[in-house]
Tab-separated table of C-alpha atoms in Angstrom:
chain	number	residue	atom	x	y	z
A	1	MET	CA	-6.434	-5.025	-18.696
A	2	THR	CA	-2.954	-5.147	-20.219
A	3	GLU	CA	-0.301	-7.661	-19.147
A	4	LEU	CA	3.348	-6.629	-19.188
A	5	THR	CA	6.320	-8.975	-18.912
A	6	VAL	CA	9.246	-8.245	-16.578
A	7	ARG	CA	12.338	-10.443	-16.642
A	8	THR	CA	14.417	-10.383	-13.478
A	9	SER	CA	18.018	-11.556	-13.255
A	10	LYS	CA	18.733	-11.937	-9.520
A	11	ARG	CA	17.014	-13.278	-6.397
A	12	GLU	CA	16.376	-9.714	-5.206
A	13	GLU	CA	16.158	-6.907	-7.723
A	14	ILE	CA	14.289	-3.655	-8.286
A	15	VAL	CA	13.432	-3.026	-11.962
A	16	ASP	CA	12.185	0.300	-13.385
A	17	ILE	CA	8.936	-0.351	-15.304
A	18	THR	CA	7.851	3.287	-15.791
A	19	ASP	CA	8.416	3.309	-19.569
A	20	GLN	CA	6.512	0.054	-20.087
A	21	ILE	CA	3.529	1.425	-18.190
A	22	GLN	CA	3.636	4.777	-20.018
A	23	LYS	CA	3.307	2.845	-23.289
A	24	VAL	CA	0.057	1.273	-22.053
A	25	VAL	CA	-1.242	4.712	-21.084
A	26	THR	CA	-0.280	6.168	-24.474
A	27	GLN	CA	-1.900	3.303	-26.391
A	28	SER	CA	-5.138	3.707	-24.404
A	29	GLY	CA	-5.435	7.335	-25.534
A	30	THR	CA	-6.440	8.358	-21.998
A	31	GLN	CA	-5.842	12.048	-21.282
A	32	ASP	CA	-6.966	12.252	-17.633
A	33	GLY	CA	-7.417	9.262	-15.396
A	34	VAL	CA	-5.850	6.867	-12.964
A	35	CYS	CA	-3.402	4.105	-13.916
A	36	PHE	CA	-3.600	0.976	-11.737
A	37	VAL	CA	-0.608	-1.358	-11.478
A	38	PHE	CA	-1.108	-4.842	-10.014
A	39	CYS	CA	1.542	-7.500	-9.292
A	40	PRO	CA	0.001	-11.002	-9.630
A	41	HIS	CA	2.841	-12.702	-7.716
A	42	THR	CA	3.145	-13.495	-4.008
A	43	THR	CA	6.935	-13.150	-3.780
A	44	ALA	CA	7.262	-9.841	-5.634
A	45	ALA	CA	5.815	-6.348	-5.224
A	46	VAL	CA	5.462	-2.956	-6.892
A	47	CYS	CA	6.399	0.456	-5.504
A	48	VAL	CA	7.045	4.053	-6.473
A	49	ASN	CA	10.359	5.546	-5.357
A	50	GLU	CA	13.520	7.291	-6.500
A	51	ASN	CA	14.743	6.648	-10.031
A	52	ALA	CA	17.644	9.121	-9.974
A	53	ASP	CA	20.338	7.573	-7.734
A	54	PRO	CA	20.454	3.779	-8.288
A	55	SER	CA	21.986	3.303	-4.827
A	56	VAL	CA	18.535	3.918	-3.300
A	57	LYS	CA	17.388	0.625	-4.815
A	58	VAL	CA	20.377	-1.162	-3.252
A	59	ASP	CA	19.571	0.315	0.159
A	60	ILE	CA	15.924	-0.719	-0.057
A	61	LEU	CA	16.865	-4.328	-0.854
A	62	ASP	CA	19.653	-4.381	1.763
A	63	GLN	CA	17.421	-3.157	4.559
A	64	LEU	CA	14.530	-5.463	3.662
A	65	HIS	CA	17.100	-8.289	3.715
A	66	ARG	CA	18.318	-7.172	7.162
A	67	LEU	CA	14.795	-6.911	8.584
A	68	ILE	CA	13.481	-10.156	7.012
A	69	PRO	CA	16.502	-12.435	6.509
A	70	PRO	CA	15.961	-15.518	4.329
A	71	ASN	CA	17.547	-17.953	6.789
A	72	LEU	CA	15.224	-17.703	9.783
A	73	ARG	CA	13.172	-20.722	10.886
A	74	TYR	CA	10.040	-20.277	8.800
A	75	HIS	CA	6.985	-22.543	8.641
A	76	HIS	CA	6.793	-22.209	4.855
A	77	THR	CA	9.573	-24.513	3.706
A	78	GLU	CA	9.998	-23.574	0.045
A	79	GLY	CA	12.934	-21.286	0.882
A	80	ASN	CA	11.113	-18.096	-0.013
A	81	ALA	CA	9.109	-17.274	3.130
A	82	ASP	CA	11.087	-14.034	3.450
A	83	ALA	CA	9.982	-13.064	-0.059
A	84	HIS	CA	6.294	-13.457	0.838
A	85	ILE	CA	6.700	-11.214	3.884
A	86	LYS	CA	8.607	-8.535	1.974
A	87	ALA	CA	5.882	-8.611	-0.689
A	88	VAL	CA	3.224	-7.914	1.955
A	89	LEU	CA	5.225	-5.042	3.457
A	90	VAL	CA	5.941	-3.327	0.119
A	91	GLY	CA	2.525	-4.109	-1.374
A	92	ASN	CA	1.322	-5.608	-4.636
A	93	SER	CA	-0.831	-2.771	-5.994
A	94	LEU	CA	-0.372	0.922	-6.609
A	95	PHE	CA	-1.780	3.671	-8.804
A	96	VAL	CA	-0.384	6.741	-10.534
A	97	PRO	CA	-2.353	9.749	-11.843
A	98	ILE	CA	-2.600	10.295	-15.611
A	99	VAL	CA	-2.591	13.963	-16.697
A	100	LYS	CA	-2.593	15.064	-20.338
A	101	GLY	CA	-1.857	11.540	-21.495
A	102	ARG	CA	1.216	11.073	-19.299
A	103	LEU	CA	1.868	9.281	-16.010
A	104	LYS	CA	2.105	12.124	-13.499
A	105	LEU	CA	4.989	11.279	-11.171
A	106	GLY	CA	7.018	13.425	-8.794
A	107	THR	CA	10.351	14.791	-10.022
A	108	TRP	CA	12.435	11.897	-8.697
A	109	GLN	CA	9.857	9.122	-8.912
A	110	GLY	CA	9.758	5.981	-11.022
A	111	ILE	CA	7.528	2.889	-10.886
A	112	PHE	CA	9.388	-0.238	-9.810
A	113	PHE	CA	8.884	-3.978	-9.893
A	114	CYS	CA	10.421	-5.512	-6.749
A	115	GLU	CA	11.646	-9.080	-7.212
A	116	PHE	CA	12.224	-10.979	-3.968
A	117	ASP	CA	12.504	-14.567	-5.276
A	118	GLY	CA	14.069	-14.440	-8.722
A	119	PRO	CA	15.383	-14.706	-11.253
A	120	ARG	CA	12.053	-15.284	-12.997
A	121	THR	CA	9.847	-14.130	-15.823
A	122	ARG	CA	7.170	-12.062	-14.118
A	123	HIS	CA	4.072	-10.121	-15.105
A	124	VAL	CA	2.451	-6.836	-14.182
A	125	TRP	CA	-1.183	-6.011	-14.913
A	126	VAL	CA	-2.209	-2.474	-15.871
A	127	GLN	CA	-5.702	-0.957	-15.876
A	128	ILE	CA	-6.901	2.577	-16.524
A	129	THR	CA	-10.008	4.441	-15.365
A	130	PRO	CA	-11.129	7.943	-16.292
A	131	SER	CA	-11.205	10.563	-13.523
A	132	ILE	CA	-13.688	13.363	-12.869
A	133	SER	CA	-12.542	16.757	-14.158
A	134	GLN	CA	-11.767	18.986	-11.195
B	1	MET	CA	-6.141	16.437	-10.426
B	2	THR	CA	-5.869	18.827	-7.484
B	3	GLU	CA	-2.575	19.643	-5.774
B	4	LEU	CA	-2.550	20.330	-2.051
B	5	THR	CA	0.310	21.863	-0.084
B	6	VAL	CA	1.539	20.398	3.202
B	7	ARG	CA	4.143	22.217	5.269
B	8	THR	CA	6.105	20.035	7.684
B	9	SER	CA	8.093	21.364	10.635
B	10	LYS	CA	10.357	18.466	11.680
B	11	ARG	CA	12.526	15.769	10.089
B	12	GLU	CA	9.921	13.139	10.932
B	13	GLU	CA	6.293	14.149	11.344
B	14	ILE	CA	2.796	12.799	10.684
B	15	VAL	CA	0.328	15.507	9.593
B	16	ASP	CA	-3.470	15.075	9.420
B	17	ILE	CA	-4.635	16.062	5.917
B	18	THR	CA	-8.208	14.722	6.125
B	19	ASP	CA	-9.869	18.168	6.098
B	20	GLN	CA	-7.832	19.366	3.119
B	21	ILE	CA	-8.849	16.295	1.132
B	22	GLN	CA	-12.517	16.601	2.152
B	23	LYS	CA	-12.491	20.139	0.672
B	24	VAL	CA	-11.409	18.730	-2.700
B	25	VAL	CA	-14.188	16.142	-2.536
B	26	THR	CA	-16.760	18.799	-1.622
B	27	GLN	CA	-15.646	21.137	-4.422
B	28	SER	CA	-15.865	18.296	-6.959
B	29	GLY	CA	-19.547	17.765	-6.109
B	30	THR	CA	-19.008	13.985	-6.176
B	31	GLN	CA	-21.645	12.083	-4.218
B	32	ASP	CA	-20.392	8.496	-4.643
B	33	GLY	CA	-16.936	7.576	-5.781
B	34	VAL	CA	-13.345	6.869	-4.851
B	35	CYS	CA	-10.849	9.514	-3.716
B	36	PHE	CA	-7.236	8.799	-4.696
B	37	VAL	CA	-4.390	10.369	-2.708
B	38	PHE	CA	-0.880	10.320	-4.198
B	39	CYS	CA	2.373	11.513	-2.588
B	40	PRO	CA	4.787	12.747	-5.292
B	41	HIS	CA	7.850	12.591	-2.998
B	42	THR	CA	10.344	9.759	-2.468
B	43	THR	CA	11.103	10.508	1.202
B	44	ALA	CA	7.511	10.914	2.395
B	45	ALA	CA	4.388	8.762	2.355
B	46	VAL	CA	0.646	8.753	2.995
B	47	CYS	CA	-1.353	6.466	5.266
B	48	VAL	CA	-4.698	6.074	7.006
B	49	ASN	CA	-4.615	5.457	10.746
B	50	GLU	CA	-5.834	6.672	14.130
B	51	ASN	CA	-6.621	10.370	14.536
B	52	ALA	CA	-7.977	10.162	18.102
B	53	ASP	CA	-4.942	9.596	20.351
B	54	PRO	CA	-1.967	11.634	19.036
B	55	SER	CA	0.466	9.244	20.773
B	56	VAL	CA	-0.205	6.677	18.026
B	57	LYS	CA	1.590	8.977	15.582
B	58	VAL	CA	4.577	9.185	17.950
B	59	ASP	CA	4.720	5.396	18.227
B	60	ILE	CA	4.582	4.948	14.450
B	61	LEU	CA	7.498	7.343	13.922
B	62	ASP	CA	9.473	5.883	16.862
B	63	GLN	CA	9.177	2.321	15.642
B	64	LEU	CA	10.002	3.178	12.024
B	65	HIS	CA	13.057	4.984	13.405
B	66	ARG	CA	14.043	1.903	15.422
B	67	LEU	CA	13.589	-0.458	12.453
B	68	ILE	CA	15.285	1.819	9.870
B	69	PRO	CA	17.732	4.031	11.777
B	70	PRO	CA	19.171	7.008	9.868
B	71	ASN	CA	22.797	6.288	10.841
B	72	LEU	CA	23.416	2.903	9.195
B	73	ARG	CA	25.964	2.529	6.393
B	74	TYR	CA	23.812	3.282	3.366
B	75	HIS	CA	24.892	3.430	-0.275
B	76	HIS	CA	22.776	6.541	-0.906
B	77	THR	CA	24.900	9.262	0.675
B	78	GLU	CA	22.510	12.191	0.872
B	79	GLY	CA	21.705	11.418	4.527
B	80	ASN	CA	18.105	10.402	3.851
B	81	ALA	CA	18.378	6.764	2.745
B	82	ASP	CA	16.284	5.766	5.774
B	83	ALA	CA	13.530	8.127	4.599
B	84	HIS	CA	13.370	6.428	1.177
B	85	ILE	CA	13.007	3.001	2.785
B	86	LYS	CA	10.317	4.160	5.222
B	87	ALA	CA	8.444	5.725	2.292
B	88	VAL	CA	8.441	2.379	0.454
B	89	LEU	CA	7.205	0.505	3.550
B	90	VAL	CA	4.366	2.948	4.318
B	91	GLY	CA	3.480	3.562	0.671
B	92	ASN	CA	2.911	6.658	-1.446
B	93	SER	CA	-0.664	6.095	-2.621
B	94	LEU	CA	-3.982	5.281	-0.984
B	95	PHE	CA	-7.683	5.698	-1.617
B	96	VAL	CA	-10.745	6.392	0.509
B	97	PRO	CA	-14.392	5.771	-0.425
B	98	ILE	CA	-16.684	8.773	-1.009
B	99	VAL	CA	-20.287	8.267	0.129
B	100	LYS	CA	-22.939	11.023	0.002
B	101	GLY	CA	-20.301	13.627	-0.728
B	102	ARG	CA	-18.099	12.795	2.267
B	103	LEU	CA	-14.900	10.810	2.703
B	104	LYS	CA	-16.073	7.564	4.277
B	105	LEU	CA	-13.545	6.693	6.986
B	106	GLY	CA	-13.720	4.359	9.976
B	107	THR	CA	-14.621	5.864	13.360
B	108	TRP	CA	-11.031	6.452	14.447
B	109	GLN	CA	-9.420	6.997	11.044
B	110	GLY	CA	-7.779	10.043	9.533
B	111	ILE	CA	-5.655	10.505	6.397
B	112	PHE	CA	-2.043	11.351	7.171
B	113	PHE	CA	0.962	12.754	5.365
B	114	CYS	CA	4.125	11.069	6.689
B	115	GLU	CA	7.224	13.255	6.500
B	116	PHE	CA	10.500	11.360	6.814
B	117	ASP	CA	13.009	13.994	5.612
B	118	GLY	CA	11.645	17.397	6.586
B	119	PRO	CA	11.016	20.086	7.354
B	120	ARG	CA	9.885	20.878	3.825
B	121	THR	CA	7.014	22.248	1.786
B	122	ARG	CA	5.385	19.157	0.296
B	123	HIS	CA	2.520	18.360	-2.032
B	124	VAL	CA	-0.239	15.781	-2.227
B	125	TRP	CA	-2.208	15.035	-5.386
B	126	VAL	CA	-5.905	14.171	-5.234
B	127	GLN	CA	-8.065	12.564	-7.918
B	128	ILE	CA	-11.672	11.379	-7.866
B	129	THR	CA	-13.481	8.724	-9.888
B	130	PRO	CA	-17.168	7.820	-9.820
B	131	SER	CA	-18.117	4.347	-8.559
B	132	ILE	CA	-20.788	1.959	-9.768
B	133	SER	CA	-23.984	2.062	-7.704
B	134	GLN	CA	-24.256	-1.189	-5.774
C	1	MET	CA	-20.361	0.796	-1.357
C	2	THR	CA	-20.930	-2.634	0.157
C	3	GLU	CA	-19.988	-3.488	3.742
C	4	LEU	CA	-18.797	-7.001	4.555
C	5	THR	CA	-18.470	-8.499	8.028
C	6	VAL	CA	-15.370	-10.426	9.108
C	7	ARG	CA	-15.297	-12.200	12.479
C	8	THR	CA	-11.828	-12.872	13.841
C	9	SER	CA	-11.072	-15.383	16.577
C	10	LYS	CA	-7.547	-14.506	17.799
C	11	ARG	CA	-5.494	-11.422	18.624
C	12	GLU	CA	-3.503	-11.866	15.398
C	13	GLU	CA	-5.072	-13.674	12.477
C	14	ILE	CA	-5.122	-13.579	8.676
C	15	VAL	CA	-8.551	-14.403	7.192
C	16	ASP	CA	-9.213	-15.177	3.511
C	17	ILE	CA	-11.992	-12.849	2.265
C	18	THR	CA	-11.670	-13.556	-1.477
C	19	ASP	CA	-15.006	-15.371	-1.789
C	20	GLN	CA	-16.908	-12.661	0.085
C	21	ILE	CA	-15.500	-10.005	-2.224
C	22	GLN	CA	-16.198	-12.071	-5.356
C	23	LYS	CA	-19.866	-12.175	-4.319
C	24	VAL	CA	-19.996	-8.366	-4.293
C	25	VAL	CA	-18.420	-8.278	-7.754
C	26	THR	CA	-20.884	-10.870	-9.054
C	27	GLN	CA	-23.897	-9.053	-7.601
C	28	SER	CA	-22.756	-5.760	-9.178
C	29	GLY	CA	-22.811	-7.361	-12.643
C	30	THR	CA	-19.509	-5.648	-13.501
C	31	GLN	CA	-17.636	-7.357	-16.326
C	32	ASP	CA	-14.481	-5.204	-16.507
C	33	GLY	CA	-13.408	-2.861	-13.794
C	34	VAL	CA	-11.454	-2.355	-10.600
C	35	CYS	CA	-12.526	-3.674	-7.197
C	36	PHE	CA	-11.473	-1.495	-4.248
C	37	VAL	CA	-11.152	-3.016	-0.777
C	38	PHE	CA	-10.933	-0.687	2.243
C	39	CYS	CA	-10.368	-1.617	5.902
C	40	PRO	CA	-12.074	0.947	8.186
C	41	HIS	CA	-10.095	-0.104	11.274
C	42	THR	CA	-6.818	1.264	12.657
C	43	THR	CA	-5.537	-1.993	14.160
C	44	ALA	CA	-6.239	-4.241	11.161
C	45	ALA	CA	-5.208	-4.250	7.507
C	46	VAL	CA	-5.851	-5.882	4.138
C	47	CYS	CA	-3.344	-7.537	1.807
C	48	VAL	CA	-3.038	-9.862	-1.170
C	49	ASN	CA	-0.742	-12.866	-0.759
C	50	GLU	CA	-0.489	-16.637	-0.969
C	51	ASN	CA	-3.639	-18.683	-0.328
C	52	ALA	CA	-2.134	-22.104	-1.130
C	53	ASP	CA	0.166	-22.968	1.802
C	54	PRO	CA	-1.416	-21.742	5.075
C	55	SER	CA	2.019	-21.629	6.723
C	56	VAL	CA	2.743	-18.416	4.792
C	57	LYS	CA	0.095	-16.671	6.901
C	58	VAL	CA	1.780	-17.950	10.087
C	59	ASP	CA	5.160	-16.652	8.922
C	60	ILE	CA	3.737	-13.223	8.077
C	61	LEU	CA	2.190	-12.869	11.551
C	62	ASP	CA	5.295	-14.282	13.286
C	63	GLN	CA	7.669	-11.883	11.571
C	64	LEU	CA	5.465	-8.846	12.098
C	65	HIS	CA	5.349	-9.877	15.762
C	66	ARG	CA	9.146	-10.138	15.876
C	67	LEU	CA	9.644	-6.733	14.195
C	68	ILE	CA	6.931	-4.905	16.185
C	69	PRO	CA	6.569	-6.733	19.512
C	70	PRO	CA	3.521	-5.837	21.621
C	71	ASN	CA	5.488	-5.343	24.862
C	72	LEU	CA	7.755	-2.404	23.974
C	73	ARG	CA	7.378	0.908	25.805
C	74	TYR	CA	4.793	2.646	23.651
C	75	HIS	CA	3.225	6.081	24.182
C	76	HIS	CA	-0.225	4.770	23.231
C	77	THR	CA	-1.263	2.912	26.385
C	78	GLU	CA	-4.253	0.897	25.248
C	79	GLY	CA	-2.100	-2.214	24.749
C	80	ASN	CA	-2.460	-2.251	20.972
C	81	ALA	CA	0.183	0.226	19.777
C	82	ASP	CA	1.913	-2.607	17.925
C	83	ALA	CA	-1.335	-3.310	16.046
C	84	HIS	CA	-1.532	0.288	14.795
C	85	ILE	CA	2.030	0.136	13.496
C	86	LYS	CA	1.519	-3.213	11.756
C	87	ALA	CA	-1.654	-1.818	10.159
C	88	VAL	CA	0.326	1.108	8.703
C	89	LEU	CA	3.043	-1.200	7.350
C	90	VAL	CA	0.637	-3.659	5.702
C	91	GLY	CA	-1.819	-0.975	4.581
C	92	ASN	CA	-5.582	-0.530	4.826
C	93	SER	CA	-6.567	-0.307	1.152
C	94	LEU	CA	-5.938	-2.396	-1.950
C	95	PHE	CA	-7.518	-3.072	-5.314
C	96	VAL	CA	-7.879	-6.081	-7.588
C	97	PRO	CA	-8.702	-6.078	-11.322
C	98	ILE	CA	-12.097	-7.409	-12.460
C	99	VAL	CA	-12.031	-9.266	-15.802
C	100	LYS	CA	-15.082	-10.989	-17.302
C	101	GLY	CA	-16.980	-10.632	-14.047
C	102	ARG	CA	-14.302	-12.262	-11.884
C	103	LEU	CA	-11.624	-10.940	-9.543
C	104	LYS	CA	-8.440	-11.367	-11.532
C	105	LEU	CA	-5.791	-12.649	-9.125
C	106	GLY	CA	-2.478	-14.389	-9.680
C	107	THR	CA	-2.370	-18.190	-9.483
C	108	TRP	CA	-1.454	-18.331	-5.807
C	109	GLN	CA	-3.110	-15.124	-4.628
C	110	GLY	CA	-6.007	-14.541	-2.244
C	111	ILE	CA	-7.319	-11.381	-0.576
C	112	PHE	CA	-6.766	-11.334	3.182
C	113	PHE	CA	-8.058	-9.453	6.192
C	114	CYS	CA	-5.216	-9.021	8.706
C	115	GLU	CA	-6.370	-8.823	12.320
C	116	PHE	CA	-3.776	-7.407	14.719
C	117	ASP	CA	-5.941	-6.690	17.782
C	118	GLY	CA	-8.707	-9.270	17.890
C	119	PRO	CA	-10.782	-11.185	18.369
C	120	ARG	CA	-13.409	-8.752	17.075
C	121	THR	CA	-16.245	-8.358	14.613
C	122	ARG	CA	-14.725	-6.285	11.814
C	123	HIS	CA	-15.860	-4.776	8.534
C	124	VAL	CA	-14.454	-4.384	5.047
C	125	TRP	CA	-15.819	-1.899	2.514
C	126	VAL	CA	-15.931	-2.762	-1.184
C	127	GLN	CA	-16.378	-0.403	-4.137
C	128	ILE	CA	-16.251	-1.018	-7.873
C	129	THR	CA	-15.418	1.280	-10.793
C	130	PRO	CA	-15.556	0.497	-14.509
C	131	SER	CA	-12.246	0.507	-16.423
C	132	ILE	CA	-11.473	1.748	-19.915
C	133	SER	CA	-11.420	-0.995	-22.551
C	134	GLN	CA	-7.822	-1.489	-23.701
């Protein structure tokens, strides 16, 4: 397992981590397999979405903020209950195929770290398994 | 990795792709393993849910539409910002166990492609890994 | 594949299943790998989130209830349409890294079964694959 570091600079922020994860894949020497990405935090998440127009990231954060506002009456009183709920909705684990030594993503896709309670220094864990030739 | 084609016929549509994925599993000859399903699009998703009563699919699309309406003021101005956000909430990757050469799903489960910005010709990527005998 | 049993006691409940899954990992003897957790139900889900303050679980259920109330006019008339939609949003599959024979989770993380239409006797399926040494 490889641990990556992601530094976030705002309370809510979506950070492209595709290049960092590709480096792990390259260093592993894996040609065909599956790359697993795990977020070990409970107020952050990982997702795959558009890396072309940066306004998509703004819309994702805006709408999550609208649906799960931070100022409701929550039972968890640390001021980040909304961040926990957003993390559950977006999810803390994902995988991406590896083909010919490269992360195989769709044309417009990137891998993103979603910060919901920053700014913080965060981590992402990466694992790789071989796949069956098909 | 095997690429499947999914043709959608509406802007928002949930299409059962279980049989297409079972064919990939069968052709691989895998008896025990994990089947990984990846959606390479940023305005579509994949999920596992009920394949018995088709009205469940209608409810899922209706409620996503209510929560993330297409006509809000979005920063992304291509008219499909809602589709990106729905894709992040539903998720673009999932896996299903393979046992004795078959996808092992719950009684009422099917694997679905979720179109949020169709109609389009879409793709789904399938990979298989062996599992440890337990 | 190993099947676990989870008994839920309310309509909506989040149950910590980390220890049950660790037992499967321990019994498999796997030192380094990936542990896959699959929920074979269409009105329940699995997620990873905070296991320290139990009020986080209450907030997650409360907010899902607010966003997807059970008493809307749904097409699916079995009285659990909301549970299907919540299950799709939270997701029915996740994985956790295995390092040195242990589930590798973040400091505050646990693995949870999310019941949205209980009380019921439910199941969770667990699979393990080896990972490439990195």
